[in-house]
Coordinates of C-alpha atoms in Angstrom, one line a residue:
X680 CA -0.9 -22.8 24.5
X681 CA -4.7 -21.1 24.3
X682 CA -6.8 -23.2 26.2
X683 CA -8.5 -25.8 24.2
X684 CA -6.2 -26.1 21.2
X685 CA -4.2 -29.9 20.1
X686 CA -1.2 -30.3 20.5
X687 CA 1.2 -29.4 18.0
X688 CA -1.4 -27.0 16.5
X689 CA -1.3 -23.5 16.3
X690 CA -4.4 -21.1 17.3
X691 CA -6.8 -20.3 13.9
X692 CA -5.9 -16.6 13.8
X693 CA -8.4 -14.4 13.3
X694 CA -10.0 -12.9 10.3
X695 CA -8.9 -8.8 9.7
X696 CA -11.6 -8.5 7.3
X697 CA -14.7 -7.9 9.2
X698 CA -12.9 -5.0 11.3
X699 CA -11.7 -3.6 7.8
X700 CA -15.2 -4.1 6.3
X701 CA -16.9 -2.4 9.5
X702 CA -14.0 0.7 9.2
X703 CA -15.0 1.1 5.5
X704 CA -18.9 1.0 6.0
X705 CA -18.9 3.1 8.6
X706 CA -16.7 6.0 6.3
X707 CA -18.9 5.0 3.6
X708 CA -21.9 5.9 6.0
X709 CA -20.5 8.8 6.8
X710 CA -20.4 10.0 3.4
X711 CA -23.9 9.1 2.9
X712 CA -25.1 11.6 5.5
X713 CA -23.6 13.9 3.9
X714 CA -24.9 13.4 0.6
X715 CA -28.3 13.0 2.5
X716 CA -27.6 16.2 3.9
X717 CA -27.2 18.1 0.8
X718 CA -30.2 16.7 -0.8
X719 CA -32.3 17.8 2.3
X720 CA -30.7 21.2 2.1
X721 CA -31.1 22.1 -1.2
X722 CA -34.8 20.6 -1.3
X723 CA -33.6 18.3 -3.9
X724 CA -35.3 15.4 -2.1
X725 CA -38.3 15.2 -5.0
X726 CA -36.2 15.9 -7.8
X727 CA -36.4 12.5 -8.8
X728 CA -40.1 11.8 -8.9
X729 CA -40.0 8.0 -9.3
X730 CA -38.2 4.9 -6.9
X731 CA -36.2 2.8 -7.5
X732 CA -36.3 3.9 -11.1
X733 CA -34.9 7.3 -11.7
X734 CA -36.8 8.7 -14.4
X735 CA -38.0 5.6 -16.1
X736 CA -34.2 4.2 -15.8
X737 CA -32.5 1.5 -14.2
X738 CA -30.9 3.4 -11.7
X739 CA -27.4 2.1 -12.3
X740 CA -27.5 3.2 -15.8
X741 CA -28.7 7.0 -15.6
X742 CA -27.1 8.6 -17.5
X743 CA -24.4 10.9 -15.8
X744 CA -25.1 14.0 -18.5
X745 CA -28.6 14.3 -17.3
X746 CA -27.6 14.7 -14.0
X747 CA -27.4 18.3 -13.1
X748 CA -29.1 20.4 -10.3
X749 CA -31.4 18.8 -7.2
X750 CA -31.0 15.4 -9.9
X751 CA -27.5 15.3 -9.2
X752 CA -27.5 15.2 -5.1
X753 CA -30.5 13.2 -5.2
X754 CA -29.4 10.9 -7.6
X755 CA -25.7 10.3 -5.9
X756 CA -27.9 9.7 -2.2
X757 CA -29.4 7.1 -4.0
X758 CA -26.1 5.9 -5.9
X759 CA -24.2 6.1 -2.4
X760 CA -26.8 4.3 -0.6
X761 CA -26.7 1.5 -2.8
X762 CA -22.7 1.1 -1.7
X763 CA -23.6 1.2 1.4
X764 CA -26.1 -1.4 1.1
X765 CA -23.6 -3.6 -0.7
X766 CA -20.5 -2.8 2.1
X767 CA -23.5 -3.7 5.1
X768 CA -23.9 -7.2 2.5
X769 CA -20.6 -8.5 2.8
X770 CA -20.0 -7.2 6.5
X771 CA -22.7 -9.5 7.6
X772 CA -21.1 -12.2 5.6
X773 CA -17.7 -11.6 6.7
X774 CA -19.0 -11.6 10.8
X775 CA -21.1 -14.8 9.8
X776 CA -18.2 -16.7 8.6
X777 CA -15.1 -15.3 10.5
X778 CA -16.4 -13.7 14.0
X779 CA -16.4 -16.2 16.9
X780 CA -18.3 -14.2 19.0
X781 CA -22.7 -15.0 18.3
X782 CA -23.6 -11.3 19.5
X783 CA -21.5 -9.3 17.0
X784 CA -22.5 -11.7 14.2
X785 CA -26.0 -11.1 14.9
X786 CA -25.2 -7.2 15.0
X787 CA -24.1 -7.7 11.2
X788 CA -27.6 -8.9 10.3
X789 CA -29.4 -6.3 12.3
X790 CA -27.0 -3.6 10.8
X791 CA -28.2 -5.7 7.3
X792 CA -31.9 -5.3 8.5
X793 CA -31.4 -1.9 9.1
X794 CA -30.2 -0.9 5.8
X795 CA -32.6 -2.3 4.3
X796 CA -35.2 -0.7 6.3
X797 CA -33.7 2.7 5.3
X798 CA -33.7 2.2 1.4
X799 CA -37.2 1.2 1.6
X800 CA -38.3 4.3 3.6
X801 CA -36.2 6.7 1.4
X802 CA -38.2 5.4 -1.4
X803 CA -41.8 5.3 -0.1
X804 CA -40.7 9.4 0.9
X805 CA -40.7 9.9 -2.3
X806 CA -43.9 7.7 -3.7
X807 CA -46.4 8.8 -0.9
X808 CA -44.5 12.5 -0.4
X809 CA -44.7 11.7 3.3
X810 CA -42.5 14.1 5.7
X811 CA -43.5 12.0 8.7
X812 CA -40.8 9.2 7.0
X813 CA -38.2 11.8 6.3
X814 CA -38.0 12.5 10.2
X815 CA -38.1 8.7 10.4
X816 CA -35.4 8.2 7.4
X817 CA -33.4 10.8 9.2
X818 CA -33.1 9.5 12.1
X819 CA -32.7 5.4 11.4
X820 CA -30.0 6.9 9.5
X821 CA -28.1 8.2 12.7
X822 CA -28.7 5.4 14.4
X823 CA -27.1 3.3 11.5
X824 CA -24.3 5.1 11.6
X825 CA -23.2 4.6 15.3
X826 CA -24.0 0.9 14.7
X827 CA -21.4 0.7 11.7
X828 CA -19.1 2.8 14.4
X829 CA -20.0 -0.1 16.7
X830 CA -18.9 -2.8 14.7
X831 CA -15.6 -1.4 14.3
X832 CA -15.3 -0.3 17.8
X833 CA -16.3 -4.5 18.4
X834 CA -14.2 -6.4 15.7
X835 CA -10.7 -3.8 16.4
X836 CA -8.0 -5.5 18.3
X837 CA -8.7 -3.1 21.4
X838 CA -11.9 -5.1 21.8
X839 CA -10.9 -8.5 22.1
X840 CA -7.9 -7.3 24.7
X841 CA -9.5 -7.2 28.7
X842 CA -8.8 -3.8 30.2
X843 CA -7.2 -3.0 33.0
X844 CA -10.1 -2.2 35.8
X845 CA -10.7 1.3 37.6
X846 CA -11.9 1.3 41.1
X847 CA -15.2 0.1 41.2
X848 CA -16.6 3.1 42.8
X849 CA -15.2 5.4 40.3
X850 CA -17.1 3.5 37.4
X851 CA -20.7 4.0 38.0
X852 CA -20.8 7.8 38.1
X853 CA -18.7 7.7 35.0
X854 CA -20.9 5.2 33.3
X855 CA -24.1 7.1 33.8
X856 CA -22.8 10.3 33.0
X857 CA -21.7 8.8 29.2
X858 CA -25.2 7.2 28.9
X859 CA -26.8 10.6 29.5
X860 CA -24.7 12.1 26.8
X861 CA -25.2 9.3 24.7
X862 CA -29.1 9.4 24.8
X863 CA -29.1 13.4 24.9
X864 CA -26.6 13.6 21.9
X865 CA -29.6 10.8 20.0
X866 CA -32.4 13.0 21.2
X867 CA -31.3 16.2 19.8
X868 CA -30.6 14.8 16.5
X869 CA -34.2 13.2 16.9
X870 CA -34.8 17.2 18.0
X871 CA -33.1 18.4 14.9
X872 CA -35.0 16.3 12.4
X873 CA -38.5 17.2 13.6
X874 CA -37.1 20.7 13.7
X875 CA -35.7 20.4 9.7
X876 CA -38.8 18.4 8.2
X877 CA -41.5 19.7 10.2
X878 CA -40.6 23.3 11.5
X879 CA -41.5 22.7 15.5
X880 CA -39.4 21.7 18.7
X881 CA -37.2 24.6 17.9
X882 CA -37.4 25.1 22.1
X883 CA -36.7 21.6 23.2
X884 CA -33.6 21.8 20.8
X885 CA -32.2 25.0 22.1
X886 CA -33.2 23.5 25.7
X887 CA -31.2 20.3 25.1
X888 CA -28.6 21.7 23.2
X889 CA -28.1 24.2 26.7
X890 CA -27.9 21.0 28.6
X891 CA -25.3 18.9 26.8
X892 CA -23.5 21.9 26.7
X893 CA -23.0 21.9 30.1
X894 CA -23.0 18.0 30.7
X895 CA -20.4 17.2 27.8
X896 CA -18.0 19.8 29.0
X897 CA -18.6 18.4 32.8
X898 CA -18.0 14.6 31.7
X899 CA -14.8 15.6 29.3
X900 CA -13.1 17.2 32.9
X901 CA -14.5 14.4 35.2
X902 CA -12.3 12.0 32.7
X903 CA -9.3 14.6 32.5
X904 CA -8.9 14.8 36.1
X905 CA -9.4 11.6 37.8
X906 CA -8.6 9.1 34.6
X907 CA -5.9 11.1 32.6
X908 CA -3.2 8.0 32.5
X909 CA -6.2 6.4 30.6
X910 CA -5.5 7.8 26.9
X911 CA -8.9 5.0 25.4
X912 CA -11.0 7.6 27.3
X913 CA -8.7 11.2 27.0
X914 CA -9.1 11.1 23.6
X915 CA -12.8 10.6 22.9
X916 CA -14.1 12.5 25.7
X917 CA -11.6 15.6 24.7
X918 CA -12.7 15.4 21.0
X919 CA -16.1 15.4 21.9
X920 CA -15.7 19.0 24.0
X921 CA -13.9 20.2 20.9
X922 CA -17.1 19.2 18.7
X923 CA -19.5 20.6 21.2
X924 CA -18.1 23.9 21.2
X925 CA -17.9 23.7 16.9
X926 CA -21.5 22.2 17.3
X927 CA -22.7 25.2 19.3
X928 CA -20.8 27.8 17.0
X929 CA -22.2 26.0 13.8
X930 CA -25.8 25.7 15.5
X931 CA -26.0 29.6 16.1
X932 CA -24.9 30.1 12.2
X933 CA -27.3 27.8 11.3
X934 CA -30.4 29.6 13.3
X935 CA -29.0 33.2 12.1
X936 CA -28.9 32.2 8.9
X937 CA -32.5 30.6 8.6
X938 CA -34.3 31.6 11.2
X939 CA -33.3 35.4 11.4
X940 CA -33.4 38.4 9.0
X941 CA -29.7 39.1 9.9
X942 CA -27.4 39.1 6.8
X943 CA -24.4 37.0 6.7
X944 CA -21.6 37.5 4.4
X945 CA -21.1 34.8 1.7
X946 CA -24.9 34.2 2.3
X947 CA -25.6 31.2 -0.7
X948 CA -22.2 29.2 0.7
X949 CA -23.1 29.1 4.0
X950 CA -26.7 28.5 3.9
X951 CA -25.7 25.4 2.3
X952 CA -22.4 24.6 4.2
X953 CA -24.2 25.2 8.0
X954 CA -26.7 23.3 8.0
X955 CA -25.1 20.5 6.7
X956 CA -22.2 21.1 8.4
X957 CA -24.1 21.3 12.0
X958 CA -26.0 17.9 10.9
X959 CA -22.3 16.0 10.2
X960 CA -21.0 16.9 13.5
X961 CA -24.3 15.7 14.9
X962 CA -23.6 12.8 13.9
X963 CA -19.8 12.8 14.8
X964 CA -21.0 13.9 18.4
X965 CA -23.2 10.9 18.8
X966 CA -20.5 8.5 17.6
X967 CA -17.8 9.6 19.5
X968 CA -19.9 9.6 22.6
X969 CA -21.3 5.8 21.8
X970 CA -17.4 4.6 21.4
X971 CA -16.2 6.8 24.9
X972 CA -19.7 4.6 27.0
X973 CA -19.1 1.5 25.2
X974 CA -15.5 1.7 26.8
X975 CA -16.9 2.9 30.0
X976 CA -19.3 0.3 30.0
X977 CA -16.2 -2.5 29.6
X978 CA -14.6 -0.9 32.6
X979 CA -17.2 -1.3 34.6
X980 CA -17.6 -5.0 34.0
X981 CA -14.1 -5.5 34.5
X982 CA -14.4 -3.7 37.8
X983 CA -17.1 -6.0 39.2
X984 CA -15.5 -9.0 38.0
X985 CA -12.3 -7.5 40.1
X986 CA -14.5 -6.9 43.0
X987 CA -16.8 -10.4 43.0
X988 CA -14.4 -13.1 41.3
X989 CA -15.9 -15.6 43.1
X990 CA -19.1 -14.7 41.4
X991 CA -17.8 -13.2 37.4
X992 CA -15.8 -14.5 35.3
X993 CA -11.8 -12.3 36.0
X994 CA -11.7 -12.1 31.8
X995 CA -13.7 -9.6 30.5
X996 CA -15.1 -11.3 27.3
X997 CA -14.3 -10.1 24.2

């Protein structure tokens, strides 16, 4: 019988919404960047000179004949952003009213805050014609989207399950080496967006992209090696050398084909498909490094409440 429960009563089970509300916002996020991708690739970011009208109309009811060139991606960003909006709405509800845990229903309302925060900077970018908010719409946007990842990573069945603990020793290293990818990984998208609305840092984004290339590669073995019966970190940290090396492939296209007076076959496709392309994986890269630290980071607690349980708790909370 759980602990705490009458008699005769069976446990409340738990709601399966908020995980499938967090899975769907975070896919719906994803989508968003890349609509906010294409808009910032094809310069259709000013296409639509007014906010939160579009042209004078409501923006729910523009009508879809007149949408056509940089109206049509800006248009959608706006359309898909609004979804988004709603999805981050009724996740915060759905943690409020059916997540036992006080941290991750907080989470909801900061992911709510957030959103927020980002429709309202999207639209002053267009009144005031400000590039310094596009860096900062850019990036909140990132960062949005490995707290929706978060959320899923938090309400999904894995989460509320302790883990088995590594050696204690064997945590720490680990733990700090994911951080450092985690924060570089953030930084170069920061890197990137100063680089694609303002034209400078081009050096600190070749620097850093040198040094994840070496780090990511380095972590992914580490966890190969000396944790391979442990498939919860495999799988990220192996995806995550697969995306560096498509990163870095994608990267180079991107800086030949911009940046460089070398011709490249099938020139109007890929200008638009690279860039947006090397900005999705970005964002994939970040993500998938947040999830592999977050389940680094549970190890280790468990491993110091194996090592001190006179002083922790034994059960990892969930």
């Amino acid at each position: 019988m759980e602990q705490g429960s009458l008699p005769g009563r069976r446990p409340k089970r738990e709601s399966p919404w908020p995980h499938r509300l967090a899975l769907v916002t975070a896919g719906a996020t994803f989508l968003l960047l890349l609509a906010g991708g294409l808009v910032t690739t094809t310069g259709a970011g000013l296409a639509v000179p007014d906010w939160p009208t579009t042209f004078g109309y409501n923006m729910f009811t523009y009508p879809w004949s007149k949408m056509v060139g940089g109206i049509f991606y800006e248009h959608s960003h706006r359309l898909l952003g609004s979804v988004v909006g709603l999805l981050t709405i009724l996740l915060a509800v759905a943690l409020w009213l059916a997540e036992p845990r006080r941290w991750v229903r907080w989470l909801g309302w900061v992911a709510l805050g957030a959103v927020i925060l980002q429709g309202i900077l999207g639209g002053l970018r267009v009144i005031w014609l400000e590039d310094r908010l596009a860096i900062i719409h850019g990036v909140l946007a990132q960062a949005f989207f490995a707290l929706t990842v978060a959320l899923t990573l938090f309400t999904s069945r894995e989460w509320r399950c302790p883990p088995s603990p590594l050696e204690a020793g064997a945590v720490p290293p680990l733990f700090r080496l994911c951080g450092l990818a985690t924060g570089g990984l953030f930084l170069q998208l920061v890197f990137g967006a100063l680089l694609t609305h303002g034209g400078g840092f081009l050096t600190a984004h070749l620097g850093l992209a040198g040094v994840l290339a070496l780090l990511i590669p380095g972590l992914t073995t580490r966890i190969l090696t000396r944790h391979a019966d442990r498939p919860g970190l495999v799988r990220p940290a192996s995806l995550l050398c697969g995306l560096v090396i498509l990163q870095l492939l994608l990267g180079l296209g991107a800086y030949l084909n911009r940046l460089t007076s070398i011709p490249l076959p099938f020139q109007a496709v890929l200008g638009l498909a690279l860039p947006v392309s090397h900005r999705l994986t970005g964002s994939l890269l970040l993500v998938t490094s947040l999830v592999l630290t977050l389940r680094v980071y549970r190890l280790r607690v468990a491993a110091r409440a194996a090592a001190y349980p006179g002083g922790m708790p034994r059960q990892v909370p969930a």
